[in-house]
Amino acid sequence: MARPSFRAAAARLRPRRRPRAPLATLGTAPRPWIRALGLLAVVVLGAWLGLLAVGSVRAPVGPMDTTMTLRPSVSGGTKINVSPLGALRLDSHHAPVRLDVDVDQLDPERSQALVKHPERLSGLQDEVTGDVAAGTRELAVRSCVAVVTGATALGLVVYRRPRRALAAGGLALALLAASGVSAYATWNPKSVLEPKFSGLLSSAPSVVGDARSIVTDFDVYQQELARLVTNVTKLYDATSTLPVYQPDPATIRVLHVSDIHLNPAAWHIVHSLVEQYEIDVIIDSGDTMDHGTAAENGFLDPARDLGAPYVWVRGNHDSQATQDYLKKLKNVHVLDEGSAVDVAGLRVAGTGDPQFTPDRVRPRGGEAAERRAGRELASALRAQQRAGTPVDIAVTHDPTAARETDGAVPLVLAGHVHHRVNELLPQGTRLKVEGSTGGGGLRAVQNEKPEKVRASVLYMDRSTRHLQAWDEITLGGLGLTTAEVSRHLPEENLVKSTPSPSTPTPSP
């Protein structure tokens, strides 16, 4: 009898496998509606990621550069972000997508072209309409590519089947097309007459003024500010022809600015002056903000890229949060409680305003608080002098505090009052108060008489670190396109035979 083979014996010992039951019998097959919901989730998420990655379009609109983006939304509409004012929401359409428009900046070349050719202003409305239409068309094409690519890519990652991935891309395109049809069918052009405000526009209308009028006039305001920037480019040549004092190339040049009050155009003006006058250090005597809220902090970011060190003291419209934010910025030096910094060959000390009154209501005893802060600063200045590190320039916000430093420092700078003051104090300290470099800020769009934009260039002797001369730069406010610069000398530097120290030179 033949022995059974080893393989046959092993086969008999293996347990017999039971036949598998169909998946439907076990209840493991997903239901069709679950598969549909999963596919829809993949499509929506992939389309959203695609829009985030490549769905934005940079489009010029008149003299401004904007960024247009489509975003998934339940209610639809249009959101226009106008930094630093806040945002406007328009009930422009009802669809599962929202149009976001970010106003990035004013383009200098296109603005200057409008200034040089005023006749183009008459066609500006048509130009803006054409720009918006062109930007919208480009955005539609890019959005289609973005949602199809995003949904297809995510579908391929999730399902690992090309057919299912292509189905996801096709469904994304169909949904976007349906959203476009819905937006077109529900388009409401009258929505621009009833915008909803957010951010600074709605948080403090009683402080800034009526928010609606500011937003309505903001495009005009931006155009007028562009003319101011254009006029700044003419100042340096005018200054070089002024008599009396010719600054040496080795002279330390200080740009004194103050009371910007949240005016975005001020940064363009300051940057232009830094380049043309070869400024060594910028000193800001406060009130850079208007309310001192955390929402305003992003407005301060350009301070680090102005081309020169930026020395700052707190004004009564600047909060402690404002000060803390500026301390974190590169190239910015914050002075408070008599602290000092060596910058550009000068030693500068200063203190912040002891009062925070963004609502412009000065409490009782306000001047006493300013005088007390000034005396504390004077004490710190004298301590520096005794230590062998004398201060060349002191900085406060309120002139009341600045006057308390008389005799403790050669030069003290201030702001606050929105007009210039030049005074030699009894004990020999020169007080220089600067006007508003922001032209009064956002309130300029409401003033019947526009407030001028003011800044000064101080020429300091590098060896003695004393003030030798200064140029007062004045730009016309809203609705004006004038620019002038006048040169001045301290009384002790004047010679009887010299011509008049003030020679205003308006730009053409």
Short mmCIF file of C-alpha atoms in Angstrom, two decimals:
data_model
loop_
_atom_site.label_atom_id
_atom_site.label_comp_id
_atom_site.label_asym_id
_atom_site.label_seq_id
_atom_site.Cartn_x
_atom_site.Cartn_y
_atom_site.Cartn_z
CA MET A 1 0.00 0.00 0.00
CA ALA A 2 1.47 3.29 -1.00
CA ARG A 3 2.14 5.78 1.67
CA PRO A 4 0.27 9.05 1.37
CA SER A 5 2.51 11.88 0.33
CA PHE A 6 3.47 14.60 2.77
CA ARG A 7 1.60 17.26 0.79
CA ALA A 8 -1.59 15.23 0.78
CA ALA A 9 -1.41 14.75 4.53
CA ALA A 10 -0.82 18.45 5.09
CA ALA A 11 -3.76 19.31 2.88
CA ARG A 12 -6.04 17.09 4.94
CA LEU A 13 -4.91 18.78 8.16
CA ARG A 14 -5.66 22.34 6.90
CA PRO A 15 -9.01 23.74 8.03
CA ARG A 16 -11.44 24.12 5.22
CA ARG A 17 -12.25 27.77 4.32
CA ARG A 18 -15.83 28.71 4.20
CA PRO A 19 -16.96 30.51 1.09
CA ARG A 20 -17.08 34.31 1.53
CA ALA A 21 -20.45 35.85 1.80
CA PRO A 22 -21.25 38.64 -0.64
CA LEU A 23 -20.46 42.16 0.64
CA ALA A 24 -24.06 43.12 0.39
CA THR A 25 -24.94 40.23 2.72
CA LEU A 26 -22.45 41.43 5.34
CA GLY A 27 -23.70 45.02 5.09
CA THR A 28 -20.24 46.54 4.43
CA ALA A 29 -20.95 48.16 1.08
CA PRO A 30 -21.38 51.95 1.41
CA ARG A 31 -24.73 53.28 0.47
CA PRO A 32 -24.97 55.42 -2.68
CA TRP A 33 -25.87 58.60 -0.79
CA ILE A 34 -22.82 58.18 1.45
CA ARG A 35 -20.58 57.85 -1.60
CA ALA A 36 -22.22 60.95 -3.09
CA LEU A 37 -21.66 62.98 0.07
CA GLY A 38 -18.04 61.85 0.21
CA LEU A 39 -17.49 62.87 -3.40
CA LEU A 40 -19.15 66.24 -2.76
CA ALA A 41 -16.93 66.84 0.28
CA VAL A 42 -13.83 66.04 -1.79
CA VAL A 43 -15.01 68.38 -4.57
CA VAL A 44 -15.75 71.30 -2.24
CA LEU A 45 -12.53 70.92 -0.25
CA GLY A 46 -10.39 70.47 -3.36
CA ALA A 47 -12.00 73.46 -5.08
CA TRP A 48 -11.44 75.62 -1.99
CA LEU A 49 -7.79 74.59 -1.76
CA GLY A 50 -7.38 75.32 -5.45
CA LEU A 51 -8.82 78.81 -5.04
CA LEU A 52 -6.52 79.47 -2.09
CA ALA A 53 -3.47 78.36 -4.05
CA VAL A 54 -3.93 79.90 -7.49
CA GLY A 55 -7.34 81.54 -7.53
CA SER A 56 -6.26 85.17 -6.98
CA VAL A 57 -5.82 87.78 -9.71
CA ARG A 58 -3.88 91.03 -9.36
CA ALA A 59 -5.72 93.60 -11.43
CA PRO A 60 -5.15 97.35 -11.86
CA VAL A 61 -8.30 99.39 -11.29
CA GLY A 62 -7.69 102.99 -12.31
CA PRO A 63 -4.69 104.28 -10.33
CA MET A 64 -4.94 101.46 -7.77
CA ASP A 65 -3.60 97.91 -7.61
CA THR A 66 -6.11 95.34 -6.37
CA THR A 67 -6.25 91.62 -5.69
CA MET A 68 -9.47 89.80 -6.64
CA THR A 69 -10.35 86.38 -5.22
CA LEU A 70 -13.37 84.07 -5.16
CA ARG A 71 -14.17 82.43 -1.83
CA PRO A 72 -16.77 79.80 -0.86
CA SER A 73 -19.62 81.48 1.02
CA VAL A 74 -23.10 80.70 2.25
CA SER A 75 -24.58 84.12 1.55
CA GLY A 76 -22.46 85.36 -1.38
CA GLY A 77 -21.95 89.10 -1.83
CA THR A 78 -18.81 91.18 -2.27
CA LYS A 79 -16.23 92.18 0.34
CA ILE A 80 -13.93 95.13 -0.36
CA ASN A 81 -10.96 95.46 1.99
CA VAL A 82 -9.61 99.02 2.16
CA SER A 83 -6.64 99.02 4.51
CA PRO A 84 -6.40 100.57 7.05
CA LEU A 85 -10.01 101.74 7.10
CA GLY A 86 -11.57 98.31 7.34
CA ALA A 87 -13.95 96.58 4.95
CA LEU A 88 -17.18 97.13 3.05
CA ARG A 89 -19.65 94.31 2.44
CA LEU A 90 -22.05 94.59 -0.48
CA ASP A 91 -25.14 92.44 -0.96
CA SER A 92 -24.27 92.25 -4.65
CA HIS A 93 -25.44 88.71 -5.43
CA HIS A 94 -26.74 85.48 -3.90
CA ALA A 95 -24.57 82.48 -4.69
CA PRO A 96 -22.30 80.05 -2.84
CA VAL A 97 -19.25 82.16 -3.76
CA ARG A 98 -18.12 85.58 -2.50
CA LEU A 99 -15.93 88.07 -4.36
CA ASP A 100 -13.11 89.50 -2.24
CA VAL A 101 -11.36 92.65 -3.50
CA ASP A 102 -8.26 93.86 -1.62
CA VAL A 103 -7.14 97.41 -2.42
CA ASP A 104 -3.37 96.96 -2.14
CA GLN A 105 -1.81 100.31 -3.01
CA LEU A 106 -1.89 103.37 -5.21
CA ASP A 107 0.30 102.96 -8.27
CA PRO A 108 2.71 105.96 -8.48
CA GLU A 109 3.18 105.83 -12.27
CA ARG A 110 -0.52 105.78 -13.11
CA SER A 111 -1.20 108.45 -10.49
CA GLN A 112 1.49 110.71 -11.91
CA ALA A 113 0.07 110.17 -15.39
CA LEU A 114 -3.27 111.50 -14.15
CA VAL A 115 -1.54 114.50 -12.63
CA LYS A 116 0.39 115.27 -15.82
CA HIS A 117 -2.69 114.77 -18.00
CA PRO A 118 -5.73 116.06 -16.07
CA GLU A 119 -7.91 115.57 -19.14
CA ARG A 120 -7.78 111.82 -18.45
CA LEU A 121 -9.83 112.29 -15.27
CA SER A 122 -12.94 112.76 -17.37
CA GLY A 123 -12.60 109.21 -18.66
CA LEU A 124 -11.54 107.68 -15.36
CA GLN A 125 -14.97 106.19 -14.66
CA ASP A 126 -15.01 104.32 -17.96
CA GLU A 127 -11.43 103.20 -17.39
CA VAL A 128 -12.28 101.83 -13.95
CA THR A 129 -15.34 100.02 -15.35
CA GLY A 130 -13.21 98.44 -18.06
CA ASP A 131 -10.52 97.45 -15.57
CA VAL A 132 -13.05 95.77 -13.29
CA ALA A 133 -14.60 93.87 -16.23
CA ALA A 134 -11.18 92.70 -17.44
CA GLY A 135 -10.18 91.64 -13.94
CA THR A 136 -13.43 89.74 -13.46
CA ARG A 137 -13.00 87.86 -16.74
CA GLU A 138 -9.45 86.86 -15.86
CA LEU A 139 -10.61 85.85 -12.38
CA ALA A 140 -13.36 83.64 -13.87
CA VAL A 141 -10.88 81.79 -16.10
CA ARG A 142 -8.33 81.35 -13.33
CA SER A 143 -11.01 80.23 -10.87
CA CYS A 144 -12.18 77.54 -13.30
CA VAL A 145 -8.65 76.21 -13.64
CA ALA A 146 -8.13 76.42 -9.86
CA VAL A 147 -11.26 74.51 -8.82
CA VAL A 148 -10.86 71.80 -11.48
CA THR A 149 -7.18 71.30 -10.63
CA GLY A 150 -7.79 71.31 -6.90
CA ALA A 151 -10.76 68.92 -6.98
CA THR A 152 -9.05 66.56 -9.42
CA ALA A 153 -5.82 66.45 -7.42
CA LEU A 154 -7.61 65.79 -4.14
CA GLY A 155 -9.84 63.20 -5.79
CA LEU A 156 -6.78 61.36 -7.06
CA VAL A 157 -5.25 61.40 -3.57
CA VAL A 158 -8.43 60.13 -1.88
CA TYR A 159 -9.75 57.61 -4.42
CA ARG A 160 -6.53 56.70 -6.29
CA ARG A 161 -8.66 56.17 -9.40
CA PRO A 162 -8.30 58.49 -12.42
CA ARG A 163 -11.97 58.17 -13.39
CA ARG A 164 -13.18 59.14 -9.92
CA ALA A 165 -10.67 62.02 -9.82
CA LEU A 166 -11.83 63.32 -13.21
CA ALA A 167 -15.42 63.05 -12.02
CA ALA A 168 -14.52 65.23 -9.05
CA GLY A 169 -12.94 67.85 -11.34
CA GLY A 170 -15.96 67.86 -13.64
CA LEU A 171 -18.38 68.22 -10.73
CA ALA A 172 -16.30 71.14 -9.37
CA LEU A 173 -16.49 72.90 -12.74
CA ALA A 174 -20.25 72.31 -12.90
CA LEU A 175 -20.76 73.72 -9.40
CA LEU A 176 -18.69 76.81 -10.23
CA ALA A 177 -20.65 77.36 -13.44
CA ALA A 178 -23.93 77.02 -11.54
CA SER A 179 -22.66 79.52 -8.96
CA GLY A 180 -21.78 81.96 -11.75
CA VAL A 181 -25.24 81.66 -13.26
CA SER A 182 -26.81 82.22 -9.85
CA ALA A 183 -24.64 85.29 -9.23
CA TYR A 184 -25.52 86.73 -12.63
CA ALA A 185 -29.23 86.11 -12.12
CA THR A 186 -29.28 87.75 -8.67
CA TRP A 187 -26.87 90.62 -9.43
CA ASN A 188 -27.89 93.80 -7.60
CA PRO A 189 -26.03 96.92 -8.84
CA LYS A 190 -27.80 99.10 -6.24
CA SER A 191 -25.97 97.29 -3.43
CA VAL A 192 -23.17 99.86 -3.62
CA LEU A 193 -25.59 102.40 -2.16
CA GLU A 194 -26.11 100.34 1.00
CA PRO A 195 -22.73 98.99 2.11
CA LYS A 196 -22.14 97.40 5.50
CA PHE A 197 -19.01 98.60 7.30
CA SER A 198 -16.64 96.66 9.52
CA GLY A 199 -13.33 97.31 11.24
CA LEU A 200 -12.41 100.91 12.02
CA LEU A 201 -15.20 102.19 9.81
CA SER A 202 -17.86 100.96 12.19
CA SER A 203 -15.96 100.96 15.50
CA ALA A 204 -15.59 104.68 15.99
CA PRO A 205 -17.65 106.78 13.54
CA SER A 206 -18.06 109.48 16.17
CA VAL A 207 -14.28 109.83 16.44
CA VAL A 208 -13.22 109.69 12.80
CA GLY A 209 -16.41 111.16 11.45
CA ASP A 210 -19.24 109.71 9.44
CA ALA A 211 -17.94 106.43 8.03
CA ARG A 212 -20.12 106.54 4.94
CA SER A 213 -18.83 109.90 3.79
CA ILE A 214 -15.22 108.78 4.29
CA VAL A 215 -15.68 105.66 2.19
CA THR A 216 -17.64 107.53 -0.46
CA ASP A 217 -14.85 110.08 -0.85
CA PHE A 218 -11.95 107.70 -0.37
CA ASP A 219 -11.29 107.20 -4.07
CA VAL A 220 -11.12 110.98 -4.56
CA TYR A 221 -8.97 111.23 -1.46
CA GLN A 222 -6.51 108.66 -2.81
CA GLN A 223 -6.23 110.53 -6.11
CA GLU A 224 -5.49 113.80 -4.34
CA LEU A 225 -2.89 112.14 -2.13
CA ALA A 226 -1.22 110.77 -5.25
CA ARG A 227 -0.73 114.35 -6.39
CA LEU A 228 0.96 115.15 -3.10
CA VAL A 229 3.42 112.31 -3.60
CA THR A 230 4.11 113.60 -7.09
CA ASN A 231 4.88 117.05 -5.72
CA VAL A 232 7.34 115.66 -3.21
CA THR A 233 9.56 114.59 -6.08
CA LYS A 234 10.01 118.26 -7.01
CA LEU A 235 11.16 119.46 -3.61
CA TYR A 236 14.80 118.50 -3.55
CA ASP A 237 15.72 120.49 -6.65
CA ALA A 238 13.93 123.52 -5.22
CA THR A 239 15.78 123.18 -1.92
CA SER A 240 19.19 123.06 -3.57
CA THR A 241 18.69 126.58 -4.92
CA LEU A 242 17.78 128.18 -1.59
CA PRO A 243 20.25 130.78 -0.25
CA VAL A 244 21.93 131.25 3.13
CA TYR A 245 22.96 127.69 4.00
CA GLN A 246 24.42 124.90 1.89
CA PRO A 247 24.36 121.61 3.86
CA ASP A 248 27.61 119.68 3.83
CA PRO A 249 27.35 116.10 2.57
CA ALA A 250 28.61 114.94 5.97
CA THR A 251 25.80 116.77 7.79
CA ILE A 252 23.48 114.56 9.84
CA ARG A 253 20.02 114.90 8.33
CA VAL A 254 17.00 114.31 10.56
CA LEU A 255 13.45 114.06 9.22
CA HIS A 256 10.92 115.23 11.82
CA VAL A 257 7.37 113.94 11.31
CA SER A 258 4.36 113.93 13.61
CA ASP A 259 0.60 113.31 13.87
CA ILE A 260 0.24 110.96 10.90
CA HIS A 261 -3.16 109.91 12.27
CA LEU A 262 -3.56 106.73 10.25
CA ASN A 263 -3.05 108.37 6.84
CA PRO A 264 -1.58 105.68 4.53
CA ALA A 265 -0.22 108.27 2.09
CA ALA A 266 2.14 109.61 4.79
CA TRP A 267 4.38 106.55 4.43
CA HIS A 268 4.87 107.25 0.70
CA ILE A 269 5.72 110.88 1.44
CA VAL A 270 8.17 109.97 4.21
CA HIS A 271 9.88 107.35 2.04
CA SER A 272 10.24 109.82 -0.82
CA LEU A 273 11.77 112.46 1.46
CA VAL A 274 14.19 109.92 2.94
CA GLU A 275 15.48 109.06 -0.52
CA GLN A 276 15.72 112.59 -1.90
CA TYR A 277 17.22 114.26 1.16
CA GLU A 278 19.43 111.27 2.07
CA ILE A 279 17.92 111.22 5.55
CA ASP A 280 19.99 109.57 8.31
CA VAL A 281 17.26 109.18 10.94
CA ILE A 282 13.49 109.75 11.17
CA ILE A 283 12.00 111.10 14.42
CA ASP A 284 8.24 110.75 14.92
CA SER A 285 6.78 112.72 17.82
CA GLY A 286 3.63 110.60 18.09
CA ASP A 287 -0.06 110.30 17.22
CA THR A 288 0.71 107.86 14.44
CA MET A 289 -2.63 106.19 15.18
CA ASP A 290 -6.12 107.59 15.63
CA HIS A 291 -7.69 105.22 18.17
CA GLY A 292 -4.81 103.03 19.32
CA THR A 293 -6.73 99.80 18.74
CA ALA A 294 -5.11 96.47 17.92
CA ALA A 295 -6.92 96.52 14.57
CA GLU A 296 -4.77 99.49 13.53
CA ASN A 297 -1.41 97.84 14.27
CA GLY A 298 -0.88 96.57 10.75
CA PHE A 299 -0.78 100.19 9.59
CA LEU A 300 2.61 100.54 11.35
CA ASP A 301 4.42 97.86 9.31
CA PRO A 302 5.88 100.26 6.68
CA ALA A 303 7.88 101.99 9.45
CA ARG A 304 10.53 99.28 9.25
CA ASP A 305 11.16 99.78 5.51
CA LEU A 306 11.47 103.55 5.16
CA GLY A 307 15.20 103.52 4.41
CA ALA A 308 16.37 105.09 7.70
CA PRO A 309 16.17 104.28 11.44
CA TYR A 310 12.77 105.24 12.88
CA VAL A 311 12.67 106.82 16.37
CA TRP A 312 9.20 107.10 17.91
CA VAL A 313 7.43 108.35 21.04
CA ARG A 314 3.84 107.66 22.02
CA GLY A 315 1.17 110.31 21.43
CA ASN A 316 -2.18 110.70 23.15
CA HIS A 317 -3.83 108.76 20.29
CA ASP A 318 -1.31 105.91 20.57
CA SER A 319 -2.02 103.18 23.12
CA GLN A 320 0.37 100.96 25.04
CA ALA A 321 -0.61 98.21 22.58
CA THR A 322 0.59 100.49 19.77
CA GLN A 323 3.90 100.96 21.54
CA ASP A 324 4.35 97.23 22.22
CA TYR A 325 3.71 96.45 18.54
CA LEU A 326 6.27 99.00 17.34
CA LYS A 327 8.90 97.60 19.70
CA LYS A 328 8.80 94.33 17.75
CA LEU A 329 9.49 95.97 14.38
CA LYS A 330 12.98 95.92 12.94
CA ASN A 331 14.72 99.28 12.49
CA VAL A 332 12.33 101.00 14.95
CA HIS A 333 13.44 102.58 18.26
CA VAL A 334 10.72 103.30 20.83
CA LEU A 335 11.54 105.87 23.52
CA ASP A 336 9.69 106.21 26.82
CA GLU A 337 10.29 107.42 30.37
CA GLY A 338 13.50 109.20 29.42
CA SER A 339 15.16 106.28 27.64
CA ALA A 340 17.85 107.16 25.11
CA VAL A 341 19.29 105.65 21.94
CA ASP A 342 22.42 106.35 19.89
CA VAL A 343 21.50 106.45 16.22
CA ALA A 344 23.12 108.03 13.14
CA GLY A 345 25.72 109.81 15.27
CA LEU A 346 23.13 111.44 17.55
CA ARG A 347 21.89 110.63 21.04
CA VAL A 348 18.12 110.94 21.25
CA ALA A 349 15.98 110.58 24.37
CA GLY A 350 12.23 110.84 24.82
CA THR A 351 9.07 109.97 26.68
CA GLY A 352 5.58 108.99 25.61
CA ASP A 353 2.49 111.04 26.30
CA PRO A 354 1.20 110.24 29.82
CA GLN A 355 -2.41 110.47 28.62
CA PHE A 356 -4.35 108.25 26.23
CA THR A 357 -7.30 110.28 24.92
CA PRO A 358 -8.33 108.89 21.51
CA ASP A 359 -11.78 110.43 21.91
CA ARG A 360 -10.15 113.88 22.08
CA VAL A 361 -11.60 114.56 25.51
CA ARG A 362 -8.73 115.78 27.69
CA PRO A 363 -9.41 114.99 31.35
CA ARG A 364 -9.04 117.54 34.13
CA GLY A 365 -5.47 118.08 35.19
CA GLY A 366 -4.21 117.13 31.74
CA GLU A 367 -1.61 119.89 31.56
CA ALA A 368 -0.38 119.00 35.05
CA ALA A 369 0.23 115.44 33.89
CA GLU A 370 2.12 116.73 30.84
CA ARG A 371 4.28 119.02 32.95
CA ARG A 372 5.05 116.18 35.34
CA ALA A 373 6.11 113.95 32.44
CA GLY A 374 8.27 116.80 31.10
CA ARG A 375 9.99 117.26 34.44
CA GLU A 376 10.73 113.54 34.64
CA LEU A 377 12.23 113.68 31.16
CA ALA A 378 14.35 116.71 32.12
CA SER A 379 15.62 114.82 35.17
CA ALA A 380 16.62 111.89 32.96
CA LEU A 381 18.39 114.27 30.55
CA ARG A 382 20.42 115.82 33.36
CA ALA A 383 21.32 112.37 34.65
CA GLN A 384 22.61 111.47 31.19
CA GLN A 385 24.69 114.64 31.11
CA ARG A 386 26.23 113.87 34.52
CA ALA A 387 27.04 110.36 33.29
CA GLY A 388 29.02 111.81 30.38
CA THR A 389 26.48 110.81 27.70
CA PRO A 390 24.68 114.09 26.97
CA VAL A 391 21.55 113.94 24.84
CA ASP A 392 21.46 115.93 21.59
CA ILE A 393 17.71 115.80 20.88
CA ALA A 394 14.79 115.21 23.25
CA VAL A 395 11.37 114.14 21.96
CA THR A 396 7.90 114.42 23.50
CA HIS A 397 4.44 114.55 21.98
CA ASP A 398 2.87 117.51 23.80
CA PRO A 399 4.69 120.87 23.70
CA THR A 400 3.66 121.42 27.35
CA ALA A 401 5.92 118.54 28.38
CA ALA A 402 8.64 119.67 25.97
CA ARG A 403 8.91 123.11 27.60
CA GLU A 404 9.88 121.47 30.90
CA THR A 405 13.18 120.32 29.34
CA ASP A 406 14.44 123.90 28.90
CA GLY A 407 18.13 124.05 29.80
CA ALA A 408 18.57 120.25 29.87
CA VAL A 409 19.02 119.68 26.12
CA PRO A 410 19.93 121.82 23.08
CA LEU A 411 16.89 120.78 20.98
CA VAL A 412 13.48 119.33 21.86
CA LEU A 413 10.90 118.14 19.31
CA ALA A 414 7.12 117.82 19.74
CA GLY A 415 3.85 117.67 17.81
CA HIS A 416 0.20 117.42 18.90
CA VAL A 417 -1.07 120.88 17.91
CA HIS A 418 -1.07 120.30 14.11
CA HIS A 419 0.83 123.50 13.35
CA ARG A 420 4.48 124.49 13.47
CA VAL A 421 6.11 126.26 16.40
CA ASN A 422 9.74 127.40 16.51
CA GLU A 423 10.75 128.96 19.80
CA LEU A 424 13.98 129.58 21.69
CA LEU A 425 13.13 128.92 25.35
CA PRO A 426 14.51 131.18 28.14
CA GLN A 427 17.35 128.84 29.15
CA GLY A 428 18.58 128.23 25.62
CA THR A 429 16.70 125.09 24.50
CA ARG A 430 15.15 125.34 21.06
CA LEU A 431 11.60 123.98 20.84
CA LYS A 432 10.44 122.78 17.42
CA VAL A 433 6.86 121.61 17.04
CA GLU A 434 5.89 119.90 13.77
CA GLY A 435 2.49 120.02 12.08
CA SER A 436 0.55 116.99 10.90
CA THR A 437 2.50 114.85 8.42
CA GLY A 438 -0.76 113.03 7.75
CA GLY A 439 -2.68 116.20 6.95
CA GLY A 440 -4.94 115.57 9.94
CA GLY A 441 -5.48 111.94 8.95
CA LEU A 442 -8.69 110.44 7.64
CA ARG A 443 -10.70 113.45 8.80
CA ALA A 444 -9.19 115.36 5.87
CA VAL A 445 -11.99 114.10 3.66
CA GLN A 446 -14.54 115.97 5.77
CA ASN A 447 -12.84 119.24 6.59
CA GLU A 448 -14.16 122.24 4.70
CA LYS A 449 -10.63 123.65 4.65
CA PRO A 450 -8.02 120.97 3.90
CA GLU A 451 -5.24 120.57 6.44
CA LYS A 452 -1.77 120.73 4.95
CA VAL A 453 0.81 117.97 5.12
CA ARG A 454 3.93 119.09 7.01
CA ALA A 455 7.39 117.69 7.71
CA SER A 456 10.83 119.18 8.38
CA VAL A 457 14.42 118.25 7.55
CA LEU A 458 16.87 119.22 10.31
CA TYR A 459 20.56 119.67 9.46
CA MET A 460 22.78 118.78 12.43
CA ASP A 461 26.51 119.48 12.59
CA ARG A 462 28.30 116.14 12.88
CA SER A 463 31.03 117.42 15.21
CA THR A 464 29.02 119.65 17.57
CA ARG A 465 25.65 117.88 16.94
CA HIS A 466 23.93 121.29 17.02
CA LEU A 467 21.15 122.42 14.71
CA GLN A 468 22.57 124.38 11.77
CA ALA A 469 19.46 124.89 9.62
CA TRP A 470 16.15 123.29 8.73
CA ASP A 471 13.85 122.99 5.74
CA GLU A 472 10.11 123.23 6.29
CA ILE A 473 8.26 121.12 3.71
CA THR A 474 4.57 121.83 3.17
CA LEU A 475 2.21 120.02 0.81
CA GLY A 476 -1.31 121.13 -0.04
CA GLY A 477 -4.07 119.13 1.60
CA LEU A 478 -7.09 117.48 0.01
CA GLY A 479 -8.10 119.29 -3.15
CA LEU A 480 -4.81 121.22 -3.37
CA THR A 481 -1.74 120.32 -5.39
CA THR A 482 0.78 122.85 -4.10
CA ALA A 483 4.17 122.01 -2.64
CA GLU A 484 6.66 124.41 -1.09
CA VAL A 485 9.88 124.30 0.88
CA SER A 486 11.50 127.06 2.91
CA ARG A 487 14.91 127.11 4.56
CA HIS A 488 15.53 128.60 8.01
CA LEU A 489 18.56 129.24 10.22
CA PRO A 490 18.72 129.57 14.01
CA GLU A 491 18.93 133.19 15.09
CA GLU A 492 22.41 132.69 16.52
CA ASN A 493 23.69 131.50 13.12
CA LEU A 494 22.38 134.46 11.16
CA VAL A 495 24.75 137.07 9.82
CA LYS A 496 23.52 140.60 9.22
CA SER A 497 24.58 140.52 5.59
CA THR A 498 22.72 137.33 4.75
CA PRO A 499 19.42 137.40 2.86
CA SER A 500 16.09 136.51 4.39
CA PRO A 501 16.20 133.00 5.90
CA SER A 502 12.75 132.09 4.64
CA THR A 503 12.30 131.75 0.89
CA PRO A 504 9.17 129.77 0.01
CA THR A 505 9.41 128.07 -3.36
CA PRO A 506 6.09 126.69 -4.60
CA SER A 507 6.28 123.91 -7.13
CA PRO A 508 4.75 124.44 -10.55
#
